[in-house]
Coordinates of C-alpha atoms in Angstrom, one line a residue:
M16 CA 0.0 0.0 0.0
I17 CA 1.0 3.6 -0.4
V18 CA 1.8 5.2 2.9
K19 CA 0.0 8.4 3.7
M20 CA 2.1 11.6 4.0
K21 CA 2.0 14.6 6.3
K22 CA 3.4 18.1 5.5
A23 CA 5.5 19.1 8.4
K24 CA 7.2 22.3 9.6
V25 CA 9.8 21.9 12.3
F26 CA 10.6 25.1 14.3
A27 CA 13.6 25.6 16.6
L28 CA 16.0 28.3 17.8
K29 CA 18.8 29.4 15.5
E30 CA 21.6 28.0 17.6
Y31 CA 20.2 24.4 17.1
E32 CA 20.3 24.4 13.3
D33 CA 23.3 22.2 12.8
K34 CA 22.4 19.8 15.6
L35 CA 18.8 19.6 14.4
K36 CA 20.0 18.8 10.8
R37 CA 22.2 16.1 12.2
S38 CA 19.5 14.6 14.3
L39 CA 17.0 14.6 11.3
Q40 CA 19.7 12.9 9.2
R41 CA 20.3 10.3 11.9
F42 CA 16.6 9.4 12.2
G43 CA 16.0 9.7 8.4
V44 CA 12.3 10.7 8.6
L45 CA 11.9 14.1 7.0
M46 CA 12.1 14.8 3.3
I47 CA 13.1 18.5 3.4
T48 CA 11.5 20.7 0.8
N49 CA 12.6 24.2 2.1
E50 CA 12.8 26.7 -0.7
N51 CA 16.3 27.6 0.5
S52 CA 17.4 24.0 0.3
T53 CA 16.1 23.5 -3.3
T54 CA 18.0 26.7 -4.5
H55 CA 20.9 26.6 -2.1
I56 CA 24.2 25.6 -3.8
A57 CA 26.4 24.0 -1.2
D58 CA 30.2 24.2 -1.2
T59 CA 31.2 20.5 -1.0
Q60 CA 34.6 20.7 -2.6
Y61 CA 36.4 19.5 0.5
E62 CA 34.0 16.5 0.9
D63 CA 34.2 15.7 -2.8
S64 CA 38.0 15.7 -2.6
I65 CA 38.1 13.3 0.4
I66 CA 35.5 11.0 -1.1
S67 CA 37.4 10.9 -4.4
R68 CA 40.7 10.2 -2.8
S69 CA 39.3 7.6 -0.4
N70 CA 37.5 5.7 -3.1
R71 CA 40.7 5.6 -5.2
I72 CA 42.6 4.4 -2.2
V73 CA 40.0 1.7 -1.5
K74 CA 40.2 0.5 -5.1
E75 CA 44.0 0.4 -5.1
L76 CA 44.6 -0.9 -1.6
S77 CA 41.9 -3.6 -1.8
K78 CA 44.4 -5.5 -4.0
Y79 CA 46.6 -6.0 -0.9
E80 CA 43.7 -6.9 1.4
P81 CA 42.9 -10.5 2.2
K82 CA 40.0 -11.6 0.0
P83 CA 37.0 -13.0 1.9
S84 CA 35.5 -16.2 0.6
F85 CA 31.9 -16.5 -0.7
F86 CA 30.9 -18.5 2.3
N87 CA 32.7 -16.2 4.8
P88 CA 31.9 -12.7 3.5
K89 CA 33.0 -9.6 5.4
F90 CA 30.4 -7.0 6.5
Q91 CA 31.5 -3.7 8.0
I92 CA 29.0 -2.7 10.7
V93 CA 29.7 0.6 12.5
D94 CA 28.1 2.1 15.6
Y95 CA 26.5 5.5 15.0
D96 CA 28.6 7.1 17.7
R97 CA 31.7 6.0 15.8
F98 CA 30.2 7.0 12.4
K99 CA 29.6 10.6 13.5
E100 CA 33.2 11.2 14.6
I101 CA 35.8 11.7 11.9
H102 CA 39.2 11.0 13.5
P103 CA 42.4 12.8 12.5
E104 CA 44.1 9.4 12.3
Q105 CA 41.8 8.5 9.3
L106 CA 43.1 11.5 7.4
E107 CA 46.7 10.8 8.3
L108 CA 46.2 7.2 7.1
L109 CA 44.8 8.5 3.8
D110 CA 47.9 10.8 3.3
Q111 CA 50.3 8.0 4.2
V112 CA 48.7 5.5 1.8
E113 CA 48.6 8.0 -1.0
K114 CA 52.3 8.8 -0.5
T115 CA 53.2 5.1 -0.5
L116 CA 51.1 4.4 -3.6
A117 CA 52.7 7.4 -5.3
D118 CA 56.2 6.1 -4.5
V119 CA 55.3 2.6 -5.8
S120 CA 53.9 4.1 -9.0
K121 CA 57.0 6.3 -9.5
L122 CA 59.4 3.4 -9.1
K123 CA 57.4 1.2 -11.5
E124 CA 57.4 4.0 -14.0
E125 CA 61.2 4.4 -13.6
N126 CA 61.6 0.7 -14.2
E127 CA 59.5 0.8 -17.3
L128 CA 61.6 3.6 -18.7
S129 CA 64.8 1.7 -17.8
K130 CA 63.5 -1.4 -19.5
E131 CA 62.7 0.6 -22.7
S132 CA 66.3 2.0 -22.6
I133 CA 67.8 -1.4 -22.1
T134 CA 65.8 -2.6 -25.1
S135 CA 67.0 0.3 -27.3
F136 CA 70.6 -0.4 -26.2
A137 CA 70.5 -4.1 -27.0
P138 CA 72.0 -3.9 -30.5
W139 CA 74.9 -1.7 -29.3
L140 CA 76.3 -3.7 -26.4
K141 CA 79.5 -4.5 -28.3
L142 CA 80.2 -0.8 -29.1
D143 CA 83.7 -0.4 -27.7
V144 CA 83.7 3.5 -27.6
T145 CA 81.6 5.8 -25.5
T146 CA 79.0 7.9 -27.2
K147 CA 80.6 11.0 -25.5
D148 CA 83.8 10.2 -27.4
I149 CA 81.9 9.8 -30.7
S150 CA 80.1 13.2 -30.2
N151 CA 83.5 14.9 -29.5
L152 CA 85.1 13.8 -32.8
Y153 CA 86.2 16.8 -35.0
Y154 CA 88.0 15.4 -38.1
V155 CA 85.8 12.4 -38.7
N156 CA 82.1 11.5 -38.4
I157 CA 80.7 8.3 -37.0
Y158 CA 77.2 7.5 -37.9
L159 CA 75.2 5.1 -35.7
G160 CA 72.1 3.6 -37.2
Q161 CA 70.1 0.6 -38.3
V162 CA 69.0 -1.0 -41.5
L163 CA 65.9 -3.2 -41.9
A164 CA 66.7 -6.9 -42.6
Q165 CA 65.2 -6.7 -46.1
D166 CA 67.5 -3.7 -47.0
V167 CA 70.8 -5.2 -45.7
E168 CA 71.9 -6.6 -49.0
S169 CA 71.4 -3.3 -51.0
F170 CA 72.9 -1.3 -48.1
S171 CA 76.0 -3.6 -48.2
E172 CA 76.4 -2.8 -51.9
F173 CA 76.2 0.9 -51.0
L174 CA 78.9 0.6 -48.4
V175 CA 81.3 -1.2 -50.9
T176 CA 80.5 1.3 -53.7
S177 CA 81.1 4.3 -51.4
N178 CA 84.3 2.8 -50.0
L179 CA 83.2 3.4 -46.4
E180 CA 84.6 2.0 -43.2
Y181 CA 82.0 0.4 -41.0
E182 CA 81.3 -2.0 -38.1
I183 CA 78.3 -4.3 -37.8
Y184 CA 76.7 -5.0 -34.4
D185 CA 73.7 -6.9 -33.3
K186 CA 70.2 -6.6 -34.6
D187 CA 66.7 -6.2 -33.1
A188 CA 63.2 -5.5 -34.4
N189 CA 64.4 -2.2 -35.9
G190 CA 67.0 -3.9 -38.0
V191 CA 70.8 -4.5 -38.1
A192 CA 73.0 -2.0 -36.2
Y193 CA 75.9 -0.3 -38.0
A194 CA 78.6 2.2 -37.1
I195 CA 79.9 4.0 -40.2
V196 CA 83.0 6.2 -40.4
S197 CA 83.5 9.0 -42.9
K198 CA 85.5 12.2 -43.1
N199 CA 82.7 13.9 -45.0
D200 CA 79.0 14.6 -44.2
I201 CA 77.2 11.7 -45.8
S202 CA 74.0 11.9 -43.8
N203 CA 71.8 12.5 -46.8
D204 CA 73.4 9.6 -48.7
L205 CA 72.8 7.3 -45.8
K206 CA 69.2 8.3 -45.6
A207 CA 68.8 7.6 -49.3
A208 CA 70.3 4.2 -48.8
K209 CA 67.6 3.5 -46.2
F210 CA 69.9 3.9 -43.2
N211 CA 68.0 5.0 -40.1
L212 CA 70.1 7.2 -37.9
V213 CA 69.9 6.4 -34.2
E214 CA 70.5 9.0 -31.5
L215 CA 72.0 7.4 -28.4
P216 CA 72.3 9.4 -25.1
V217 CA 75.7 11.0 -24.6
L218 CA 77.5 8.7 -22.0
D219 CA 81.0 8.9 -20.6
H220 CA 81.0 5.1 -20.2
S221 CA 80.2 2.2 -22.4
I222 CA 76.7 1.0 -23.4
L223 CA 77.3 -2.3 -21.7
D224 CA 78.1 -0.4 -18.4
E225 CA 74.9 1.7 -18.9
V226 CA 72.8 -1.4 -19.3
S227 CA 74.4 -3.0 -16.2
F228 CA 73.7 0.3 -14.3
L229 CA 70.1 0.3 -15.5
Q230 CA 69.6 -3.4 -14.6
N231 CA 71.0 -2.8 -11.1
K232 CA 68.7 0.2 -10.7
I233 CA 65.7 -1.9 -11.8
N234 CA 66.6 -4.6 -9.2
E235 CA 67.0 -1.9 -6.5
N236 CA 63.6 -0.4 -7.4
L237 CA 62.0 -3.9 -7.3
E238 CA 63.4 -4.5 -3.8
T239 CA 62.1 -1.1 -2.7
I240 CA 58.7 -1.8 -4.3
T241 CA 58.5 -5.1 -2.5
N242 CA 59.2 -3.3 0.8
L243 CA 56.6 -0.7 0.0
E244 CA 54.0 -3.3 -0.9
E245 CA 54.6 -5.0 2.4
K246 CA 53.9 -1.7 4.0
L247 CA 50.7 -1.4 1.8
K248 CA 49.6 -4.8 3.1
T249 CA 49.9 -3.5 6.6
Y250 CA 47.9 -0.4 5.6
A251 CA 45.3 -2.7 4.0
L252 CA 44.5 -4.1 7.5
S253 CA 43.1 -0.6 8.3
L254 CA 41.3 -0.2 5.0
D255 CA 38.0 -0.2 6.8
E256 CA 39.0 3.2 8.3
I257 CA 39.3 4.6 4.7
R258 CA 36.0 3.1 3.7
L259 CA 34.4 4.6 6.8
L260 CA 36.0 8.0 6.0
S261 CA 34.5 8.0 2.5
D262 CA 31.0 7.3 3.8
Q263 CA 31.4 9.8 6.6
M264 CA 32.2 12.5 4.0
L265 CA 29.3 11.3 1.9
S266 CA 26.9 12.0 4.8
E267 CA 28.6 15.3 5.5
K268 CA 28.1 16.3 1.8
E269 CA 24.5 15.3 2.0
L270 CA 24.0 17.4 5.1
K271 CA 25.4 20.5 3.4
K272 CA 22.7 20.4 0.7
Y273 CA 20.0 21.5 3.2
E274 CA 19.6 24.9 4.7
A275 CA 16.9 26.1 7.1
E276 CA 14.5 29.0 6.5
K277 CA 15.4 31.7 9.0
T278 CA 13.8 34.5 11.0
E279 CA 15.5 36.8 13.5
R280 CA 15.8 34.2 16.2
T281 CA 14.4 30.9 14.8
I282 CA 14.8 28.5 12.0
Y283 CA 12.5 26.0 10.5
F284 CA 12.6 23.0 8.1
E285 CA 9.6 22.1 5.9
G286 CA 9.0 18.8 4.3
W287 CA 7.2 15.5 4.1
V288 CA 7.0 12.9 6.8
R289 CA 5.3 9.5 6.7
E290 CA 2.2 9.4 8.8
D291 CA 3.5 6.3 10.6
Q292 CA 6.7 8.1 11.5
V293 CA 5.4 11.3 13.0
D294 CA 6.4 10.1 16.5
L295 CA 10.0 9.4 15.2
L296 CA 10.1 13.0 13.8
E297 CA 9.2 14.4 17.2
K298 CA 11.8 12.1 18.9
A299 CA 14.4 13.4 16.4
V300 CA 13.7 17.0 17.3
S301 CA 13.3 16.5 21.1
K302 CA 16.8 14.9 21.3
V303 CA 18.2 18.3 20.3
T304 CA 16.0 20.7 22.2
S305 CA 12.9 20.9 24.3
E306 CA 12.1 24.3 22.7
Y307 CA 10.5 23.3 19.4
E308 CA 7.2 23.2 17.6
I309 CA 6.1 20.8 14.8
D310 CA 3.1 21.8 12.6
L311 CA 1.5 18.9 10.7
R312 CA -1.2 19.0 8.0
D313 CA -2.6 16.7 5.3
P314 CA -1.5 17.3 1.7
L315 CA -3.5 20.0 -0.2
P316 CA -5.4 18.9 -3.4
Q317 CA -2.9 20.7 -5.6
E318 CA 0.1 19.2 -3.9
N319 CA 1.9 16.1 -5.2
P320 CA 3.5 14.3 -2.2
P321 CA 6.3 11.7 -2.6
T322 CA 5.5 8.0 -2.7
H323 CA 6.5 5.4 -0.2
T324 CA 5.1 1.9 -0.5
K325 CA 4.8 -0.5 2.5
N326 CA 4.0 -4.1 1.8
N327 CA 4.5 -7.5 3.3
K328 CA 7.6 -9.7 2.9
F329 CA 6.3 -11.4 -0.2
V330 CA 5.1 -8.3 -2.1
A331 CA 7.9 -5.9 -1.1
P332 CA 10.6 -7.4 -3.4
F333 CA 8.3 -7.0 -6.4
E334 CA 8.3 -3.2 -5.9
T335 CA 11.6 -3.1 -7.8
I336 CA 9.8 -4.5 -10.8
T337 CA 7.2 -1.7 -10.7
N338 CA 9.7 1.0 -10.0
M339 CA 11.7 0.1 -13.1
F340 CA 8.6 1.0 -15.1
S341 CA 7.5 3.9 -13.0
M342 CA 6.9 4.6 -9.3
P343 CA 3.2 4.8 -8.4
S344 CA 1.8 8.3 -7.9
Y345 CA 0.8 9.2 -4.4
H346 CA -2.9 9.5 -5.4
E347 CA -3.3 6.2 -7.2
I348 CA -3.6 2.5 -6.1
D349 CA -0.4 0.6 -5.3
P350 CA -0.3 -2.1 -8.0
N351 CA 2.3 -4.3 -6.2
P352 CA 0.0 -6.5 -4.1
V353 CA -1.8 -7.6 -7.2
M354 CA 1.0 -7.6 -9.7
S355 CA 3.4 -9.5 -7.5
F356 CA 1.3 -12.7 -7.6
W357 CA 0.9 -12.6 -11.4
Y358 CA 4.6 -11.9 -11.9
W359 CA 5.4 -14.8 -9.6
L360 CA 3.0 -17.1 -11.4
F361 CA 4.1 -16.3 -15.0
F362 CA 7.8 -16.6 -14.1
G363 CA 7.1 -20.2 -13.0
M364 CA 5.1 -21.0 -16.1
M365 CA 7.9 -19.7 -18.3
M366 CA 10.7 -21.5 -16.5
G367 CA 8.6 -24.7 -16.2
D368 CA 11.3 -27.1 -15.0
W369 CA 11.6 -28.4 -11.4
G370 CA 15.3 -29.1 -11.8
Y371 CA 15.9 -25.5 -12.6
G372 CA 13.5 -24.4 -9.9
V373 CA 15.5 -26.3 -7.3
V374 CA 18.7 -24.8 -8.6
M375 CA 17.1 -21.3 -8.3
A376 CA 16.1 -22.0 -4.7
I377 CA 19.6 -23.2 -3.7
V378 CA 21.6 -20.5 -5.6
F379 CA 19.5 -17.5 -4.7
G380 CA 18.6 -18.7 -1.2
L381 CA 22.3 -19.2 -0.4
F382 CA 23.2 -15.8 -1.9
L383 CA 20.6 -14.1 0.3
L384 CA 21.6 -16.1 3.4
I385 CA 25.4 -15.7 3.0
Q386 CA 26.1 -12.5 1.0
K387 CA 23.2 -10.5 2.5
P388 CA 22.7 -8.0 -0.4
K389 CA 21.0 -4.7 0.2
G390 CA 18.6 -2.3 -1.5
D391 CA 17.1 -3.0 -4.9
F392 CA 19.6 -5.7 -5.7
K393 CA 18.4 -7.6 -2.6
K394 CA 14.8 -7.3 -3.8
L395 CA 15.7 -8.6 -7.3
V396 CA 17.4 -11.7 -5.8
Q397 CA 14.4 -12.2 -3.5
V398 CA 12.1 -12.1 -6.6
L399 CA 14.2 -14.8 -8.3
F400 CA 14.2 -16.9 -5.1
Y401 CA 10.4 -16.6 -4.7
A402 CA 10.0 -17.5 -8.4
S403 CA 11.8 -20.8 -7.7
I404 CA 8.6 -22.1 -6.1
P405 CA 6.3 -21.8 -9.2
S406 CA 9.1 -23.0 -11.3
V407 CA 9.2 -26.2 -9.3
I408 CA 5.4 -26.5 -9.3
F409 CA 5.0 -26.0 -13.1
G410 CA 8.0 -28.2 -13.7
I411 CA 6.2 -31.0 -11.9
L412 CA 3.0 -30.3 -13.9
Y413 CA 4.9 -30.3 -17.1
G414 CA 6.9 -33.4 -16.1
S415 CA 10.2 -31.7 -16.8
V416 CA 13.5 -31.9 -14.9
F417 CA 16.6 -30.5 -16.7
G418 CA 14.7 -31.2 -20.0
I419 CA 14.1 -34.9 -19.2
S420 CA 10.5 -36.0 -19.2
F421 CA 9.8 -37.4 -15.7
D422 CA 6.6 -37.7 -13.7
I423 CA 7.7 -37.5 -10.1
G424 CA 4.3 -38.2 -8.8
K425 CA 4.0 -41.5 -10.6
A426 CA 7.6 -42.4 -9.6
L427 CA 7.1 -41.7 -5.9
F428 CA 3.4 -42.2 -5.2
G429 CA 2.0 -44.0 -8.1
V430 CA -0.2 -41.0 -8.8
P431 CA 0.5 -39.0 -12.0
F432 CA 1.2 -35.3 -11.3
K433 CA 2.1 -34.5 -14.9
L434 CA -0.8 -32.7 -16.6
F435 CA 0.7 -32.2 -20.1
D436 CA 4.0 -31.9 -21.8
P437 CA 4.6 -28.6 -23.6
M438 CA 7.0 -30.3 -26.0
S439 CA 4.5 -32.9 -27.2
D440 CA 1.3 -31.0 -26.5
P441 CA 2.0 -27.3 -27.1
V442 CA -1.6 -26.5 -28.0
T443 CA -2.8 -27.3 -24.4
L444 CA -0.2 -24.9 -22.9
L445 CA -1.2 -22.3 -25.5
I446 CA -4.9 -22.5 -24.4
V447 CA -3.9 -22.4 -20.7
S448 CA -1.6 -19.4 -21.4
L449 CA -4.3 -17.4 -23.2
A450 CA -6.9 -18.3 -20.5
V451 CA -4.6 -17.2 -17.7
G452 CA -3.8 -14.1 -19.6
T453 CA -7.4 -13.3 -20.0
V454 CA -7.9 -13.6 -16.3
H455 CA -4.9 -11.4 -15.8
I456 CA -6.4 -8.7 -18.0
F457 CA -9.8 -9.0 -16.1
V458 CA -8.0 -8.5 -12.8
A459 CA -6.4 -5.3 -14.3
L460 CA -9.8 -4.1 -15.4
F461 CA -11.2 -4.8 -11.9
V462 CA -8.4 -2.7 -10.4
K463 CA -9.3 0.0 -12.9
A464 CA -13.0 -0.2 -11.7
V465 CA -11.8 0.3 -8.1
R466 CA -9.9 3.4 -9.2
L467 CA -12.8 4.8 -11.2
A468 CA -15.1 4.2 -8.2
K469 CA -12.7 6.2 -6.0
E470 CA -12.9 9.0 -8.6
K471 CA -16.8 8.5 -8.7
D472 CA -16.7 7.9 -12.5
Y473 CA -19.4 5.3 -12.6
L474 CA -20.1 5.7 -16.3
G475 CA -16.4 5.0 -16.8
I476 CA -16.8 1.7 -15.0
L477 CA -19.6 0.7 -17.4
S478 CA -17.6 1.9 -20.5
D479 CA -14.1 0.8 -19.6
V480 CA -14.6 -2.3 -17.4
V481 CA -18.1 -3.9 -17.5
S482 CA -18.2 -3.7 -21.3
W483 CA -15.1 -5.8 -21.7
Y484 CA -16.4 -8.3 -19.1
L485 CA -19.3 -8.8 -21.5
I486 CA -17.5 -8.6 -24.9
I487 CA -14.5 -10.9 -24.2
P488 CA -16.5 -13.9 -22.8
G489 CA -19.1 -13.2 -25.5
L490 CA -16.5 -13.5 -28.3
V491 CA -15.1 -16.7 -26.7
M492 CA -18.6 -18.2 -26.6
L493 CA -19.2 -17.3 -30.2
L494 CA -16.1 -19.3 -31.2
V495 CA -16.5 -22.3 -28.8
L496 CA -20.2 -22.7 -27.9
K497 CA -22.3 -22.9 -31.0
N498 CA -25.6 -23.6 -29.1
I499 CA -25.8 -20.3 -27.2
Q500 CA -25.1 -17.9 -30.0
V501 CA -28.0 -15.6 -29.1
I502 CA -26.6 -15.1 -25.5
A503 CA -23.1 -14.6 -26.9
W504 CA -24.2 -12.0 -29.4
S505 CA -26.3 -10.2 -26.7
M506 CA -23.3 -10.0 -24.4
V507 CA -21.1 -8.6 -27.2
G508 CA -23.8 -6.2 -28.3
V509 CA -24.6 -4.8 -24.8
G510 CA -20.8 -4.4 -24.2
A511 CA -20.3 -2.6 -27.5
L512 CA -23.3 -0.3 -26.8
M513 CA -21.9 0.6 -23.4
I514 CA -18.6 1.7 -25.1
L515 CA -20.5 3.6 -27.8
L516 CA -22.6 5.5 -25.3
F517 CA -20.2 6.2 -22.5
A518 CA -16.6 6.2 -24.0
G519 CA -17.0 9.9 -24.9
R520 CA -18.7 10.8 -21.7
D521 CA -16.3 13.7 -21.1
N522 CA -17.1 15.4 -24.4
K523 CA -20.1 17.7 -24.5
N524 CA -20.2 17.8 -28.3
F525 CA -22.5 15.1 -29.6
F526 CA -20.3 14.4 -32.6
K527 CA -17.2 14.0 -30.5
K528 CA -19.1 11.6 -28.1
I529 CA -20.0 9.4 -31.1
T530 CA -16.4 9.4 -32.5
S531 CA -15.0 8.7 -29.1
G532 CA -17.4 5.8 -28.8
L533 CA -16.4 4.4 -32.2
G534 CA -12.7 4.8 -31.2
G535 CA -13.4 2.9 -28.0
L536 CA -14.9 0.0 -30.0
Y537 CA -11.7 -0.1 -32.0
G538 CA -10.1 -1.1 -28.7
I539 CA -11.4 -4.6 -29.3
S540 CA -8.5 -5.3 -31.6
G541 CA -6.1 -4.0 -28.8
I542 CA -7.6 -6.3 -26.2
L543 CA -7.4 -9.3 -28.5
S544 CA -3.8 -8.4 -29.3
D545 CA -3.1 -8.2 -25.6
I546 CA -4.5 -11.6 -25.0
L547 CA -2.4 -13.1 -27.8
S548 CA 0.7 -11.6 -26.2
Y549 CA 0.4 -14.3 -23.5
S550 CA 1.4 -16.9 -26.1
R551 CA 4.9 -15.8 -25.1
I552 CA 4.5 -18.0 -22.0
L553 CA 4.3 -21.0 -24.3
A554 CA 7.2 -19.8 -26.5
L555 CA 9.5 -19.4 -23.5
A556 CA 8.5 -22.7 -21.9
L557 CA 9.1 -24.4 -25.2
S558 CA 12.5 -22.7 -25.9
S559 CA 13.8 -23.6 -22.5
G560 CA 12.6 -27.2 -22.9
V561 CA 14.0 -27.6 -26.4
I562 CA 17.4 -26.3 -25.5
A563 CA 17.6 -28.5 -22.5
F564 CA 16.5 -31.5 -24.6
A565 CA 19.1 -30.7 -27.2
M566 CA 21.9 -30.5 -24.7
N567 CA 20.8 -33.9 -23.2
I568 CA 21.0 -35.4 -26.7
I569 CA 24.4 -33.9 -27.5
G570 CA 25.7 -35.0 -24.1
G571 CA 24.3 -38.5 -24.7
L572 CA 25.9 -38.9 -28.1
L573 CA 29.3 -38.4 -26.5
L574 CA 28.9 -41.3 -24.1
G575 CA 30.7 -44.6 -24.9
P576 CA 34.4 -44.7 -24.1
W577 CA 35.5 -43.5 -20.6
Y578 CA 36.6 -40.1 -21.9
G579 CA 33.2 -39.8 -23.6
Y580 CA 31.5 -39.7 -20.2
I581 CA 33.8 -36.8 -19.2
F582 CA 33.0 -34.7 -22.3
G583 CA 29.3 -35.7 -22.0
V584 CA 29.1 -34.4 -18.5
I585 CA 31.0 -31.2 -19.5
V586 CA 28.5 -30.6 -22.3
F587 CA 25.6 -31.3 -20.0
I588 CA 26.8 -28.9 -17.3
I589 CA 27.8 -26.1 -19.6
G590 CA 24.6 -26.5 -21.8
H591 CA 22.3 -26.4 -18.8
I592 CA 24.1 -23.5 -17.2
F593 CA 23.7 -21.5 -20.4
N594 CA 20.0 -22.6 -20.7
F595 CA 19.4 -21.7 -17.1
A596 CA 20.9 -18.3 -17.4
M597 CA 19.1 -17.5 -20.7
G598 CA 15.8 -18.9 -19.2
L599 CA 16.1 -16.5 -16.2
L600 CA 16.9 -13.5 -18.3
S601 CA 14.1 -14.3 -20.8
A602 CA 11.5 -14.9 -18.1
Y603 CA 12.5 -11.8 -16.2
V604 CA 12.2 -9.6 -19.3
H605 CA 9.1 -11.1 -20.9
D606 CA 7.3 -11.4 -17.5
S607 CA 8.0 -7.7 -16.9
R608 CA 6.7 -6.9 -20.3
L609 CA 3.4 -8.6 -19.6
Q610 CA 3.0 -6.6 -16.4
Y611 CA 4.1 -3.3 -18.0
I612 CA 2.1 -3.4 -21.2
E613 CA -0.9 -5.8 -20.8
F614 CA -1.5 -5.3 -17.0
F615 CA -0.4 -1.7 -16.1
G616 CA -1.7 -0.5 -19.5
K617 CA -5.2 -0.9 -18.3
F618 CA -5.2 1.1 -15.1
Y619 CA -1.7 2.4 -14.1
D620 CA -0.3 5.8 -14.7
G621 CA 2.8 5.9 -12.4
G622 CA 4.8 9.1 -12.5
G623 CA 5.4 9.3 -8.8
Y624 CA 8.6 10.2 -7.1
A625 CA 10.3 8.4 -4.2
F626 CA 10.2 9.6 -0.6
T627 CA 13.8 10.4 0.0
P628 CA 14.3 11.8 3.5
L629 CA 17.5 13.4 4.7
K630 CA 19.4 10.4 6.0
L631 CA 22.9 8.9 6.5
Q632 CA 24.6 8.0 3.3
Y633 CA 27.0 5.1 3.0
N634 CA 28.2 3.0 0.1
H635 CA 31.0 0.9 1.7
I636 CA 29.6 0.2 5.1
Y637 CA 27.0 -2.6 5.3
E638 CA 25.1 -1.2 8.3
I639 CA 25.1 1.5 10.9
E640 CA 23.9 0.2 14.3
D641 CA 21.9 2.8 16.3
N642 CA 19.6 2.3 19.2
L643 CA 17.3 5.2 18.6

């Protein structure tokens, strides 16, 4: 259901503004809508800087942190009294880790440059003069360079023809290394002969000594990096303090966004509070000061309060499905209690394999139990866990376990549980899918009737709901029951007349009333199209069954020699994992589509916005314990 809201104004003395904001944030009950807060631009550069630095450190330092196992995850739970205090040691730790990481990065960069230099020096290790001596020559020129392997032969002819003295050294990817001696400037001739000049750094020692020096430097840096990384491992043991700092700053940043309205001596915050949390709001204020006042009123007709839904443990996870489409408006009916059952049912019909259903229960049940996800992700996992139940039920009714036809009822109790096999009898499942889909649409129309009744639009109930309750069964009777054609035509005719007379009820112009009525009658094609959309239940059940069946055949064909059993099992496992994953994705998407288009399309507008009170913000911490 949609929780009722109250508009609240909280008054207090000026000196309590900061403490009051912090208390409101701690309790998380007031969605502040002060005009100052909506136009106020907070200076959060400091908080943003700390958050950015902390998150980068968490990402880098987590590489050195012991990794928790799936079955023994780590949850950081912090007491509120600790959360509200930012210790100087946390900022010092942040600086120390940043410096250490910067030192490691600098040393690694130096090593990369040294390795590049060693690589470039590789062809010149046998050069027996220093590059400094070469650069200081006055009467003769020595040209150092390389020639590509495919050009060596032609270059050798050039050297002989030019009567040049030269020395050949080693080669690398850039070609063969040469040192060429000439009294004249022959640089242009060398370029024409495809000789690529190389500029080596000016050294007063040999290339071999330089490479040895660079290698020693690399080794020294590696030793230093090892020591620094050991230091980082020690810092990683305190990484929770950095995570905590990031979340503390996130909450501080959130706090700065809000500013009270002020008079000469007082301040006040205005906003929305849930009707069931008015007492908590008063408690939040009274913890700060006894000199306060809270004004409460119901929303005005022209106001659009935020939406907060409150449902039982089964329905609540399905709220994430609705919210992906659009959050319900405050003034309309919460669709989740009705939609949740149908989503749950259709998911099972689409999966339709009790082997996959058992796997879903185990995988998602363990994930919820061990990993303890939060927020919308938790709700999504809960939806998939709940959907394992109808998947098992319909798998038993279809007689399917991992694509194998098996009647568990007959095997265990001697009583057949299998009703029909979608693979051999798809027509039956198609009829069931269309029938269940028709009921689904009728339920949507009933919800619309309730909504129209709340709006006191009784002609709308006749035109938009009762008419279809007559037309759809009437059309079915015309197709199936030949002996009651008169009754069937009567139902269709009365329903059509209701649409023709009342669909244009809001138009005062007679011509527009008639055209609106005719347009309403055209909706018959839309309703029939919606009903046919439920054939996707058959399509998904068949696709999952066919792929599973195919994987079983392929795996079975490999059986024979001992190694065939190994490959057969591998094909079976990989094939069914793929089919399981695709089945989940397809069922999730197409089930959602049936709710969004065929179900919500009949009565649901959405367009609401979430109730987001000022509250503590945290991304890294799992939970803040607080005995309010």
